[in-house]
mmCIF file of N, CA and C in Angstrom:
data_model
loop_
_atom_site.group_PDB
_atom_site.id
_atom_site.type_symbol
_atom_site.label_atom_id
_atom_site.label_comp_id
_atom_site.label_asym_id
_atom_site.label_seq_id
_atom_site.Cartn_x
_atom_site.Cartn_y
_atom_site.Cartn_z
ATOM 1 N N MET A 890 -26.737 87.128 79.660
ATOM 2 C CA MET A 890 -25.974 86.620 78.539
ATOM 3 C C MET A 890 -24.807 87.548 78.225
ATOM 4 N N ILE A 891 -25.046 88.858 78.224
ATOM 5 C CA ILE A 891 -23.982 89.806 77.933
ATOM 6 C C ILE A 891 -22.892 89.689 78.987
ATOM 7 N N ILE A 892 -23.270 89.440 80.229
ATOM 8 C CA ILE A 892 -22.277 89.250 81.286
ATOM 9 C C ILE A 892 -21.390 88.055 80.970
ATOM 10 N N LEU A 893 -21.976 86.980 80.460
ATOM 11 C CA LEU A 893 -21.196 85.798 80.105
ATOM 12 C C LEU A 893 -20.220 86.108 78.977
ATOM 13 N N VAL A 894 -20.647 86.907 78.005
ATOM 14 C CA VAL A 894 -19.762 87.301 76.909
ATOM 15 C C VAL A 894 -18.589 88.094 77.460
ATOM 16 N N ALA A 895 -18.869 89.054 78.335
ATOM 17 C CA ALA A 895 -17.802 89.859 78.919
ATOM 18 C C ALA A 895 -16.848 88.995 79.738
ATOM 19 N N ALA A 896 -17.384 88.034 80.472
ATOM 20 C CA ALA A 896 -16.537 87.134 81.259
ATOM 21 C C ALA A 896 -15.634 86.310 80.359
ATOM 22 N N ALA A 897 -16.147 85.858 79.243
ATOM 23 C CA ALA A 897 -15.326 85.086 78.310
ATOM 24 C C ALA A 897 -14.230 85.954 77.720
ATOM 25 N N CYS A 898 -14.513 87.230 77.521
ATOM 26 C CA CYS A 898 -13.485 88.146 77.029
ATOM 27 C C CYS A 898 -12.340 88.229 78.023
ATOM 28 N N GLN A 899 -12.688 88.342 79.290
ATOM 29 C CA GLN A 899 -11.674 88.434 80.324
ATOM 30 C C GLN A 899 -10.917 87.120 80.470
ATOM 31 N N GLN A 900 -11.640 85.997 80.453
ATOM 32 C CA GLN A 900 -11.042 84.685 80.690
ATOM 33 C C GLN A 900 -10.173 84.236 79.534
ATOM 34 N N GLY A 901 -10.695 84.318 78.335
ATOM 35 C CA GLY A 901 -9.973 83.822 77.178
ATOM 36 C C GLY A 901 -9.203 84.901 76.473
ATOM 37 N N GLY A 902 -9.342 86.117 76.952
ATOM 38 C CA GLY A 902 -8.666 87.199 76.282
ATOM 39 C C GLY A 902 -9.319 87.503 74.965
ATOM 40 N N SER A 903 -10.542 87.042 74.777
ATOM 41 C CA SER A 903 -11.138 87.244 73.485
ATOM 42 C C SER A 903 -12.633 87.160 73.559
ATOM 43 N N SER A 904 -13.190 87.728 72.576
ATOM 44 C CA SER A 904 -14.608 87.634 72.290
ATOM 45 C C SER A 904 -14.794 88.390 71.015
ATOM 46 N N GLY A 905 -15.984 88.438 70.552
ATOM 47 C CA GLY A 905 -16.214 89.109 69.311
ATOM 48 C C GLY A 905 -17.578 88.805 68.857
ATOM 49 N N GLY A 906 -17.855 89.014 67.587
ATOM 50 C CA GLY A 906 -19.199 88.796 67.105
ATOM 51 C C GLY A 906 -19.175 87.923 65.911
ATOM 52 N N GLY A 907 -20.201 87.186 65.753
ATOM 53 C CA GLY A 907 -20.348 86.364 64.564
ATOM 54 C C GLY A 907 -21.462 86.900 63.732
ATOM 55 N N ASP A 908 -21.646 86.336 62.578
ATOM 56 C CA ASP A 908 -22.719 86.767 61.704
ATOM 57 C C ASP A 908 -23.782 85.696 61.627
ATOM 58 N N GLY A 909 -23.858 84.879 62.663
ATOM 59 C CA GLY A 909 -24.807 83.774 62.679
ATOM 60 C C GLY A 909 -24.047 82.498 62.426
ATOM 61 N N GLY A 910 -24.734 81.409 62.290
ATOM 62 C CA GLY A 910 -24.076 80.135 62.026
ATOM 63 C C GLY A 910 -23.537 79.537 63.301
ATOM 64 N N GLY A 911 -23.211 78.265 63.256
ATOM 65 C CA GLY A 911 -22.780 77.594 64.464
ATOM 66 C C GLY A 911 -21.418 76.987 64.343
ATOM 67 N N GLY A 912 -20.737 77.186 63.234
ATOM 68 C CA GLY A 912 -19.421 76.600 63.057
ATOM 69 C C GLY A 912 -18.389 77.424 63.765
ATOM 70 N N GLY A 913 -17.267 77.585 63.142
ATOM 71 C CA GLY A 913 -16.230 78.417 63.703
ATOM 72 C C GLY A 913 -14.903 77.764 63.493
ATOM 73 N N GLY A 914 -13.914 78.592 63.419
ATOM 74 C CA GLY A 914 -12.590 78.065 63.246
ATOM 75 C C GLY A 914 -11.629 79.196 63.027
ATOM 76 N N GLY A 915 -10.354 78.874 62.986
ATOM 77 C CA GLY A 915 -9.329 79.869 62.808
ATOM 78 C C GLY A 915 -9.112 80.167 61.352
ATOM 79 N N GLY A 916 -7.913 80.608 61.044
ATOM 80 C CA GLY A 916 -7.585 80.922 59.671
ATOM 81 C C GLY A 916 -8.255 82.184 59.184
ATOM 82 N N SER A 917 -8.551 83.119 60.091
ATOM 83 C CA SER A 917 -9.277 84.318 59.739
ATOM 84 C C SER A 917 -8.420 85.250 58.908
ATOM 85 N N GLY A 918 -9.054 85.855 57.877
ATOM 86 C CA GLY A 918 -8.341 86.723 56.959
ATOM 87 C C GLY A 918 -8.297 88.174 57.370
ATOM 88 N N SER A 919 -9.009 88.558 58.429
ATOM 89 C CA SER A 919 -9.005 89.942 58.895
ATOM 90 C C SER A 919 -9.266 89.949 60.399
ATOM 91 N N PRO A 920 -8.962 91.071 61.051
ATOM 92 C CA PRO A 920 -9.270 91.150 62.478
ATOM 93 C C PRO A 920 -10.763 90.935 62.764
ATOM 94 N N GLU A 921 -11.633 91.503 61.911
ATOM 95 C CA GLU A 921 -13.076 91.332 62.101
ATOM 96 C C GLU A 921 -13.467 89.868 61.973
ATOM 97 N N ASP A 922 -12.896 89.182 60.985
ATOM 98 C CA ASP A 922 -13.200 87.760 60.790
ATOM 99 C C ASP A 922 -12.798 86.935 62.008
ATOM 100 N N ALA A 923 -11.686 87.308 62.649
ATOM 101 C CA ALA A 923 -11.246 86.581 63.842
ATOM 102 C C ALA A 923 -12.281 86.710 64.958
ATOM 103 N N ALA A 924 -12.802 87.916 65.150
ATOM 104 C CA ALA A 924 -13.826 88.132 66.178
ATOM 105 C C ALA A 924 -15.094 87.350 65.853
ATOM 106 N N LYS A 925 -15.513 87.385 64.606
ATOM 107 C CA LYS A 925 -16.722 86.660 64.189
ATOM 108 C C LYS A 925 -16.554 85.153 64.374
ATOM 109 N N ALA A 926 -15.406 84.619 63.994
ATOM 110 C CA ALA A 926 -15.163 83.176 64.124
ATOM 111 C C ALA A 926 -15.219 82.749 65.586
ATOM 112 N N TYR A 927 -14.656 83.571 66.459
ATOM 113 C CA TYR A 927 -14.686 83.251 67.884
ATOM 114 C C TYR A 927 -16.123 83.204 68.400
ATOM 115 N N PHE A 928 -16.908 84.218 68.082
ATOM 116 C CA PHE A 928 -18.287 84.248 68.570
ATOM 117 C C PHE A 928 -19.100 83.074 68.045
ATOM 118 N N ARG A 929 -18.976 82.763 66.780
ATOM 119 C CA ARG A 929 -19.721 81.622 66.215
ATOM 120 C C ARG A 929 -19.376 80.346 66.974
ATOM 121 N N ALA A 930 -18.092 80.131 67.202
ATOM 122 C CA ALA A 930 -17.660 78.917 67.897
ATOM 123 C C ALA A 930 -18.080 78.934 69.366
ATOM 124 N N ALA A 931 -17.919 80.082 70.025
ATOM 125 C CA ALA A 931 -18.253 80.163 71.450
ATOM 126 C C ALA A 931 -19.732 79.914 71.690
ATOM 127 N N PHE A 932 -20.590 80.576 70.943
ATOM 128 C CA PHE A 932 -22.020 80.414 71.175
ATOM 129 C C PHE A 932 -22.526 79.047 70.749
ATOM 130 N N ALA A 933 -21.761 78.335 69.930
ATOM 131 C CA ALA A 933 -22.113 76.957 69.569
ATOM 132 C C ALA A 933 -21.538 75.965 70.581
ATOM 133 N N GLY A 934 -20.720 76.461 71.528
ATOM 134 C CA GLY A 934 -20.070 75.568 72.487
ATOM 135 C C GLY A 934 -19.036 74.682 71.824
ATOM 136 N N ASN A 935 -18.436 75.168 70.740
ATOM 137 C CA ASN A 935 -17.495 74.410 69.921
ATOM 138 C C ASN A 935 -16.062 74.674 70.389
ATOM 139 N N ALA A 936 -15.548 73.827 71.277
ATOM 140 C CA ALA A 936 -14.209 74.024 71.834
ATOM 141 C C ALA A 936 -13.134 74.024 70.754
ATOM 142 N N ASP A 937 -13.248 73.154 69.752
ATOM 143 C CA ASP A 937 -12.243 73.123 68.686
ATOM 144 C C ASP A 937 -12.251 74.428 67.898
ATOM 145 N N GLY A 938 -13.432 74.962 67.628
ATOM 146 C CA GLY A 938 -13.539 76.235 66.920
ATOM 147 C C GLY A 938 -12.990 77.388 67.738
ATOM 148 N N ILE A 939 -13.266 77.364 69.040
ATOM 149 C CA ILE A 939 -12.732 78.397 69.931
ATOM 150 C C ILE A 939 -11.213 78.320 69.948
ATOM 151 N N ARG A 940 -10.686 77.111 70.106
ATOM 152 C CA ARG A 940 -9.237 76.906 70.142
ATOM 153 C C ARG A 940 -8.595 77.432 68.856
ATOM 154 N N ALA A 941 -9.231 77.175 67.716
ATOM 155 C CA ALA A 941 -8.696 77.625 66.431
ATOM 156 C C ALA A 941 -8.722 79.143 66.299
ATOM 157 N N ALA A 942 -9.661 79.802 66.991
ATOM 158 C CA ALA A 942 -9.782 81.257 66.902
ATOM 159 C C ALA A 942 -8.859 81.988 67.871
ATOM 160 N N LEU A 943 -8.351 81.283 68.883
ATOM 161 C CA LEU A 943 -7.490 81.893 69.889
ATOM 162 C C LEU A 943 -6.015 81.725 69.538
ATOM 163 N N CYS A 944 -5.195 82.652 70.033
ATOM 164 C CA CYS A 944 -3.753 82.500 69.883
ATOM 165 C C CYS A 944 -3.295 81.303 70.721
ATOM 166 N N LYS A 945 -2.115 80.806 70.417
ATOM 167 C CA LYS A 945 -1.590 79.630 71.123
ATOM 168 C C LYS A 945 -1.507 79.853 72.634
ATOM 169 N N ALA A 946 -1.175 81.080 73.045
ATOM 170 C CA ALA A 946 -1.036 81.370 74.472
ATOM 171 C C ALA A 946 -2.356 81.250 75.228
ATOM 172 N N GLN A 947 -3.486 81.330 74.528
ATOM 173 C CA GLN A 947 -4.796 81.269 75.177
ATOM 174 C C GLN A 947 -5.600 80.029 74.816
ATOM 175 N N ALA A 948 -5.093 79.192 73.932
ATOM 176 C CA ALA A 948 -5.850 78.034 73.434
ATOM 177 C C ALA A 948 -6.301 77.091 74.541
ATOM 178 N N ALA A 949 -5.552 77.020 75.632
ATOM 179 C CA ALA A 949 -5.923 76.127 76.735
ATOM 180 C C ALA A 949 -7.242 76.534 77.394
ATOM 181 N N GLN A 950 -7.694 77.763 77.173
ATOM 182 C CA GLN A 950 -8.951 78.242 77.758
ATOM 183 C C GLN A 950 -10.177 77.779 76.977
ATOM 184 N N ALA A 951 -9.987 77.168 75.814
ATOM 185 C CA ALA A 951 -11.103 76.842 74.919
ATOM 186 C C ALA A 951 -12.158 75.956 75.568
ATOM 187 N N ASP A 952 -11.750 74.917 76.276
ATOM 188 C CA ASP A 952 -12.729 74.011 76.881
ATOM 189 C C ASP A 952 -13.585 74.723 77.930
ATOM 190 N N ALA A 953 -12.966 75.563 78.747
ATOM 191 C CA ALA A 953 -13.716 76.290 79.776
ATOM 192 C C ALA A 953 -14.698 77.273 79.151
ATOM 193 N N ILE A 954 -14.270 77.955 78.098
ATOM 194 C CA ILE A 954 -15.153 78.903 77.416
ATOM 195 C C ILE A 954 -16.318 78.161 76.774
ATOM 196 N N ALA A 955 -16.030 77.058 76.094
ATOM 197 C CA ALA A 955 -17.092 76.269 75.451
ATOM 198 C C ALA A 955 -18.082 75.759 76.483
ATOM 199 N N SER A 956 -17.583 75.324 77.622
ATOM 200 C CA SER A 956 -18.450 74.819 78.681
ATOM 201 C C SER A 956 -19.360 75.920 79.215
ATOM 202 N N ALA A 957 -18.804 77.111 79.421
ATOM 203 C CA ALA A 957 -19.598 78.230 79.932
ATOM 204 C C ALA A 957 -20.706 78.604 78.957
ATOM 205 N N PHE A 958 -20.370 78.707 77.679
ATOM 206 C CA PHE A 958 -21.381 79.064 76.685
ATOM 207 C C PHE A 958 -22.374 77.926 76.488
ATOM 208 N N GLY A 959 -21.904 76.689 76.533
ATOM 209 C CA GLY A 959 -22.797 75.539 76.390
ATOM 210 C C GLY A 959 -23.793 75.459 77.533
ATOM 211 N N SER A 960 -23.349 75.785 78.742
ATOM 212 C CA SER A 960 -24.240 75.795 79.901
ATOM 213 C C SER A 960 -25.329 76.840 79.738
ATOM 214 N N MET A 961 -24.970 77.987 79.164
ATOM 215 C CA MET A 961 -25.943 79.043 78.950
ATOM 216 C C MET A 961 -27.011 78.585 77.962
ATOM 217 N N ALA A 962 -26.595 77.959 76.870
ATOM 218 C CA ALA A 962 -27.536 77.537 75.834
ATOM 219 C C ALA A 962 -28.509 76.493 76.358
ATOM 220 N N GLY A 963 -28.059 75.652 77.291
ATOM 221 C CA GLY A 963 -28.922 74.604 77.824
ATOM 222 C C GLY A 963 -29.467 74.917 79.203
ATOM 223 N N ALA A 964 -29.493 76.201 79.568
ATOM 224 C CA ALA A 964 -29.904 76.587 80.920
ATOM 225 C C ALA A 964 -31.336 76.183 81.251
ATOM 226 N N VAL A 965 -32.206 76.228 80.263
ATOM 227 C CA VAL A 965 -33.602 75.845 80.494
ATOM 228 C C VAL A 965 -33.901 74.654 79.591
ATOM 229 N N PRO A 966 -33.957 73.449 80.162
ATOM 230 C CA PRO A 966 -34.191 72.254 79.345
ATOM 231 C C PRO A 966 -35.482 72.374 78.536
ATOM 232 N N GLY A 967 -35.402 71.986 77.280
ATOM 233 C CA GLY A 967 -36.569 71.994 76.408
ATOM 234 C C GLY A 967 -36.907 73.341 75.805
ATOM 235 N N VAL A 968 -36.149 74.390 76.142
ATOM 236 C CA VAL A 968 -36.400 75.715 75.584
ATOM 237 C C VAL A 968 -35.255 76.058 74.637
ATOM 238 N N GLU A 969 -35.605 76.330 73.397
ATOM 239 C CA GLU A 969 -34.593 76.637 72.392
ATOM 240 C C GLU A 969 -34.141 78.090 72.520
ATOM 241 N N VAL A 970 -32.827 78.283 72.439
ATOM 242 C CA VAL A 970 -32.233 79.612 72.459
ATOM 243 C C VAL A 970 -31.553 79.824 71.115
ATOM 244 N N ALA A 971 -31.878 80.923 70.442
ATOM 245 C CA ALA A 971 -31.246 81.256 69.166
ATOM 246 C C ALA A 971 -30.678 82.666 69.259
ATOM 247 N N LEU A 972 -29.521 82.854 68.645
ATOM 248 C CA LEU A 972 -28.856 84.149 68.661
ATOM 249 C C LEU A 972 -28.708 84.669 67.244
ATOM 250 N N ASP A 973 -28.876 85.972 67.096
ATOM 251 C CA ASP A 973 -28.730 86.636 65.803
ATOM 252 C C ASP A 973 -27.627 87.675 65.941
ATOM 253 N N PHE A 974 -26.506 87.419 65.273
ATOM 254 C CA PHE A 974 -25.342 88.293 65.366
ATOM 255 C C PHE A 974 -25.330 89.385 64.301
ATOM 256 N N SER A 975 -26.338 89.424 63.428
ATOM 257 C CA SER A 975 -26.314 90.333 62.280
ATOM 258 C C SER A 975 -26.332 91.805 62.680
ATOM 259 N N GLY A 976 -26.766 92.129 63.897
ATOM 260 C CA GLY A 976 -26.796 93.516 64.340
ATOM 261 C C GLY A 976 -25.517 93.981 65.008
ATOM 262 N N LEU A 977 -24.509 93.117 65.059
ATOM 263 C CA LEU A 977 -23.247 93.500 65.684
ATOM 264 C C LEU A 977 -22.371 94.268 64.710
ATOM 265 N N THR A 978 -21.565 95.166 65.257
ATOM 266 C CA THR A 978 -20.615 95.943 64.467
ATOM 267 C C THR A 978 -19.209 95.661 64.977
ATOM 268 N N TYR A 979 -18.237 95.817 64.094
ATOM 269 C CA TYR A 979 -16.839 95.538 64.420
ATOM 270 C C TYR A 979 -16.005 96.719 63.950
ATOM 271 N N THR A 980 -15.340 97.396 64.880
ATOM 272 C CA THR A 980 -14.529 98.552 64.545
ATOM 273 C C THR A 980 -13.072 98.217 64.841
ATOM 274 N N VAL A 981 -12.236 98.308 63.813
ATOM 275 C CA VAL A 981 -10.813 97.996 63.950
ATOM 276 C C VAL A 981 -10.044 99.290 64.193
ATOM 277 N N SER A 982 -9.133 99.258 65.161
ATOM 278 C CA SER A 982 -8.265 100.396 65.434
ATOM 279 C C SER A 982 -6.859 99.890 65.729
ATOM 280 N N ASP A 983 -5.928 100.811 65.770
ATOM 281 C CA ASP A 983 -4.530 100.489 66.086
ATOM 282 C C ASP A 983 -4.000 99.343 65.227
ATOM 283 N N ALA A 984 -4.395 99.309 63.963
ATOM 284 C CA ALA A 984 -4.025 98.192 63.090
ATOM 285 C C ALA A 984 -2.610 98.351 62.534
ATOM 286 N N THR A 985 -1.867 97.249 62.599
ATOM 287 C CA THR A 985 -0.579 97.129 61.925
ATOM 288 C C THR A 985 -0.662 95.872 61.070
ATOM 289 N N ASP A 986 0.443 95.475 60.480
ATOM 290 C CA ASP A 986 0.441 94.242 59.690
ATOM 291 C C ASP A 986 0.272 92.998 60.558
ATOM 292 N N THR A 987 0.555 93.107 61.859
ATOM 293 C CA THR A 987 0.542 91.918 62.719
ATOM 294 C C THR A 987 -0.345 92.016 63.953
ATOM 295 N N SER A 988 -0.971 93.161 64.185
ATOM 296 C CA SER A 988 -1.846 93.279 65.350
ATOM 297 C C SER A 988 -2.906 94.345 65.111
ATOM 298 N N ALA A 989 -3.968 94.267 65.886
ATOM 299 C CA ALA A 989 -5.044 95.250 65.811
ATOM 300 C C ALA A 989 -5.916 95.115 67.048
ATOM 301 N N THR A 990 -6.776 96.079 67.222
ATOM 302 C CA THR A 990 -7.787 96.049 68.269
ATOM 303 C C THR A 990 -9.146 96.067 67.591
ATOM 304 N N VAL A 991 -10.055 95.205 68.032
ATOM 305 C CA VAL A 991 -11.413 95.169 67.487
ATOM 306 C C VAL A 991 -12.380 95.500 68.619
ATOM 307 N N THR A 992 -13.218 96.499 68.385
ATOM 308 C CA THR A 992 -14.266 96.851 69.331
ATOM 309 C C THR A 992 -15.587 96.359 68.760
ATOM 310 N N VAL A 993 -16.299 95.561 69.537
ATOM 311 C CA VAL A 993 -17.574 94.988 69.102
ATOM 312 C C VAL A 993 -18.700 95.777 69.757
ATOM 313 N N GLY A 994 -19.683 96.175 68.948
ATOM 314 C CA GLY A 994 -20.834 96.914 69.456
ATOM 315 C C GLY A 994 -22.088 96.471 68.727
ATOM 316 N N GLY A 995 -23.103 97.296 68.778
ATOM 317 C CA GLY A 995 -24.362 96.979 68.111
ATOM 318 C C GLY A 995 -25.305 96.225 69.021
ATOM 319 N N GLU A 996 -26.205 95.457 68.403
ATOM 320 C CA GLU A 996 -27.222 94.733 69.153
ATOM 321 C C GLU A 996 -27.163 93.243 68.862
ATOM 322 N N LEU A 997 -27.310 92.459 69.911
ATOM 323 C CA LEU A 997 -27.373 91.007 69.806
ATOM 324 C C LEU A 997 -28.841 90.603 69.876
ATOM 325 N N GLY A 998 -29.306 89.899 68.855
ATOM 326 C CA GLY A 998 -30.673 89.396 68.865
ATOM 327 C C GLY A 998 -30.732 88.083 69.624
ATOM 328 N N VAL A 999 -31.676 87.974 70.550
ATOM 329 C CA VAL A 999 -31.821 86.773 71.369
ATOM 330 C C VAL A 999 -33.268 86.300 71.278
ATOM 331 N N THR A 1000 -33.445 85.027 70.929
ATOM 332 C CA THR A 1000 -34.775 84.427 70.909
ATOM 333 C C THR A 1000 -34.769 83.256 71.881
ATOM 334 N N VAL A 1001 -35.654 83.313 72.857
ATOM 335 C CA VAL A 1001 -35.783 82.252 73.858
ATOM 336 C C VAL A 1001 -37.229 81.783 73.844
ATOM 337 N N GLY A 1002 -37.416 80.517 73.524
ATOM 338 C CA GLY A 1002 -38.762 79.963 73.504
ATOM 339 C C GLY A 1002 -39.710 80.709 72.588
ATOM 340 N N GLY A 1003 -39.200 81.242 71.481
ATOM 341 C CA GLY A 1003 -40.023 81.947 70.509
ATOM 342 C C GLY A 1003 -40.162 83.438 70.749
ATOM 343 N N ALA A 1004 -39.754 83.940 71.896
ATOM 344 C CA ALA A 1004 -39.818 85.373 72.189
ATOM 345 C C ALA A 1004 -38.471 86.005 71.864
ATOM 346 N N SER A 1005 -38.498 87.041 71.013
ATOM 347 C CA SER A 1005 -37.255 87.673 70.561
ATOM 348 C C SER A 1005 -37.099 89.070 71.131
ATOM 349 N N GLN A 1006 -35.840 89.442 71.326
ATOM 350 C CA GLN A 1006 -35.522 90.817 71.700
ATOM 351 C C GLN A 1006 -34.113 91.128 71.229
ATOM 352 N N LYS A 1007 -33.840 92.416 71.057
ATOM 353 C CA LYS A 1007 -32.499 92.863 70.707
ATOM 354 C C LYS A 1007 -31.911 93.534 71.933
ATOM 355 N N THR A 1008 -30.693 93.129 72.255
ATOM 356 C CA THR A 1008 -30.017 93.643 73.436
ATOM 357 C C THR A 1008 -28.767 94.397 73.009
ATOM 358 N N PRO A 1009 -28.646 95.683 73.413
ATOM 359 C CA PRO A 1009 -27.417 96.408 73.091
ATOM 360 C C PRO A 1009 -26.216 95.696 73.715
ATOM 361 N N LEU A 1010 -25.180 95.545 72.934
ATOM 362 C CA LEU A 1010 -23.971 94.889 73.419
ATOM 363 C C LEU A 1010 -23.091 95.951 74.069
ATOM 364 N N SER A 1011 -22.839 95.786 75.348
ATOM 365 C CA SER A 1011 -21.987 96.738 76.058
ATOM 366 C C SER A 1011 -21.180 95.975 77.097
ATOM 367 N N GLY A 1012 -20.135 96.593 77.573
ATOM 368 C CA GLY A 1012 -19.314 95.970 78.597
ATOM 369 C C GLY A 1012 -18.289 94.994 78.054
ATOM 370 N N ILE A 1013 -18.189 94.888 76.733
ATOM 371 C CA ILE A 1013 -17.199 93.994 76.131
ATOM 372 C C ILE A 1013 -15.907 94.787 75.961
ATOM 373 N N PRO A 1014 -14.828 94.350 76.580
ATOM 374 C CA PRO A 1014 -13.569 95.079 76.411
ATOM 375 C C PRO A 1014 -13.076 94.964 74.974
ATOM 376 N N PRO A 1015 -12.300 95.954 74.515
ATOM 377 C CA PRO A 1015 -11.723 95.844 73.172
ATOM 378 C C PRO A 1015 -10.922 94.550 73.052
ATOM 379 N N LEU A 1016 -10.984 93.946 71.889
ATOM 380 C CA LEU A 1016 -10.348 92.654 71.642
ATOM 381 C C LEU A 1016 -9.001 92.847 70.977
ATOM 382 N N GLN A 1017 -7.993 92.210 71.514
ATOM 383 C CA GLN A 1017 -6.668 92.250 70.914
ATOM 384 C C GLN A 1017 -6.544 91.084 69.942
ATOM 385 N N VAL A 1018 -6.135 91.363 68.718
ATOM 386 C CA VAL A 1018 -5.932 90.314 67.725
ATOM 387 C C VAL A 1018 -4.524 90.433 67.167
ATOM 388 N N ILE A 1019 -3.948 89.288 66.854
ATOM 389 C CA ILE A 1019 -2.596 89.242 66.300
ATOM 390 C C ILE A 1019 -2.581 88.280 65.121
ATOM 391 N N VAL A 1020 -1.554 88.406 64.304
ATOM 392 C CA VAL A 1020 -1.338 87.418 63.253
ATOM 393 C C VAL A 1020 -0.424 86.349 63.824
ATOM 394 N N GLU A 1021 -0.894 85.111 63.765
ATOM 395 C CA GLU A 1021 -0.129 83.974 64.266
ATOM 396 C C GLU A 1021 -0.273 82.857 63.245
ATOM 397 N N ASP A 1022 0.832 82.327 62.778
ATOM 398 C CA ASP A 1022 0.820 81.272 61.758
ATOM 399 C C ASP A 1022 0.015 81.687 60.529
ATOM 400 N N GLY A 1023 0.111 82.966 60.163
ATOM 401 C CA GLY A 1023 -0.522 83.466 58.948
ATOM 402 C C GLY A 1023 -2.000 83.788 59.053
ATOM 403 N N ALA A 1024 -2.592 83.701 60.250
ATOM 404 C CA ALA A 1024 -4.022 83.985 60.419
ATOM 405 C C ALA A 1024 -4.226 84.920 61.609
ATOM 406 N N TRP A 1025 -5.272 85.715 61.535
ATOM 407 C CA TRP A 1025 -5.636 86.578 62.654
ATOM 408 C C TRP A 1025 -6.243 85.731 63.761
ATOM 409 N N LYS A 1026 -5.763 85.933 64.995
ATOM 410 C CA LYS A 1026 -6.228 85.192 66.172
ATOM 411 C C LYS A 1026 -6.514 86.176 67.296
ATOM 412 N N LEU A 1027 -7.478 85.853 68.122
ATOM 413 C CA LEU A 1027 -7.761 86.658 69.301
ATOM 414 C C LEU A 1027 -6.736 86.330 70.373
ATOM 415 N N CYS A 1028 -6.167 87.388 70.989
ATOM 416 C CA CYS A 1028 -5.113 87.179 71.974
ATOM 417 C C CYS A 1028 -4.964 88.444 72.812
ATOM 418 N N PRO A 1029 -5.041 88.341 74.143
ATOM 419 C CA PRO A 1029 -4.840 89.539 74.954
ATOM 420 C C PRO A 1029 -3.421 90.049 74.773
ATOM 421 N N SER A 1030 -3.237 91.347 74.965
ATOM 422 C CA SER A 1030 -1.928 91.959 74.723
ATOM 423 C C SER A 1030 -0.831 91.366 75.596
ATOM 424 N N ASP A 1031 -1.170 90.839 76.772
ATOM 425 C CA ASP A 1031 -0.139 90.276 77.647
ATOM 426 C C ASP A 1031 0.154 88.804 77.365
ATOM 427 N N ALA A 1032 -0.573 88.194 76.400
ATOM 428 C CA ALA A 1032 -0.329 86.778 76.101
ATOM 429 C C ALA A 1032 0.459 86.586 74.823
ATOM 430 N N GLY A 1033 0.468 87.562 73.931
ATOM 431 C CA GLY A 1033 1.082 87.404 72.617
ATOM 432 C C GLY A 1033 2.440 87.820 72.565
#
């Protein structure tokens, strides 16, 4: 699962952590909120939410990211997968009025078929976020 998160970071130029929930959308008020919104939408397989969390230059990747995360959630038919983002941390650096870097760490809680474990989150590249249309959006430095 962590490999899939890292791959989505590379593919969409973004990733981050959510605080649970399955919605997601743009309009984030802080760099941390942008990362959380992306994760909530990605793990829910919500392409519209992913698109809203990404900068315009990366929005076309939303369907592929949603498909990848959706495939993971349904990998074992009849087995419920639940994720707990409450153990994730978000560290903002290099912040200006229009850009920042968010590093996501901590532990991701994963429950599969009733068995739970916490997995340290590692291998996620720092996330580039920018202000676009008045909201923080995830965007790799070469796309914005």
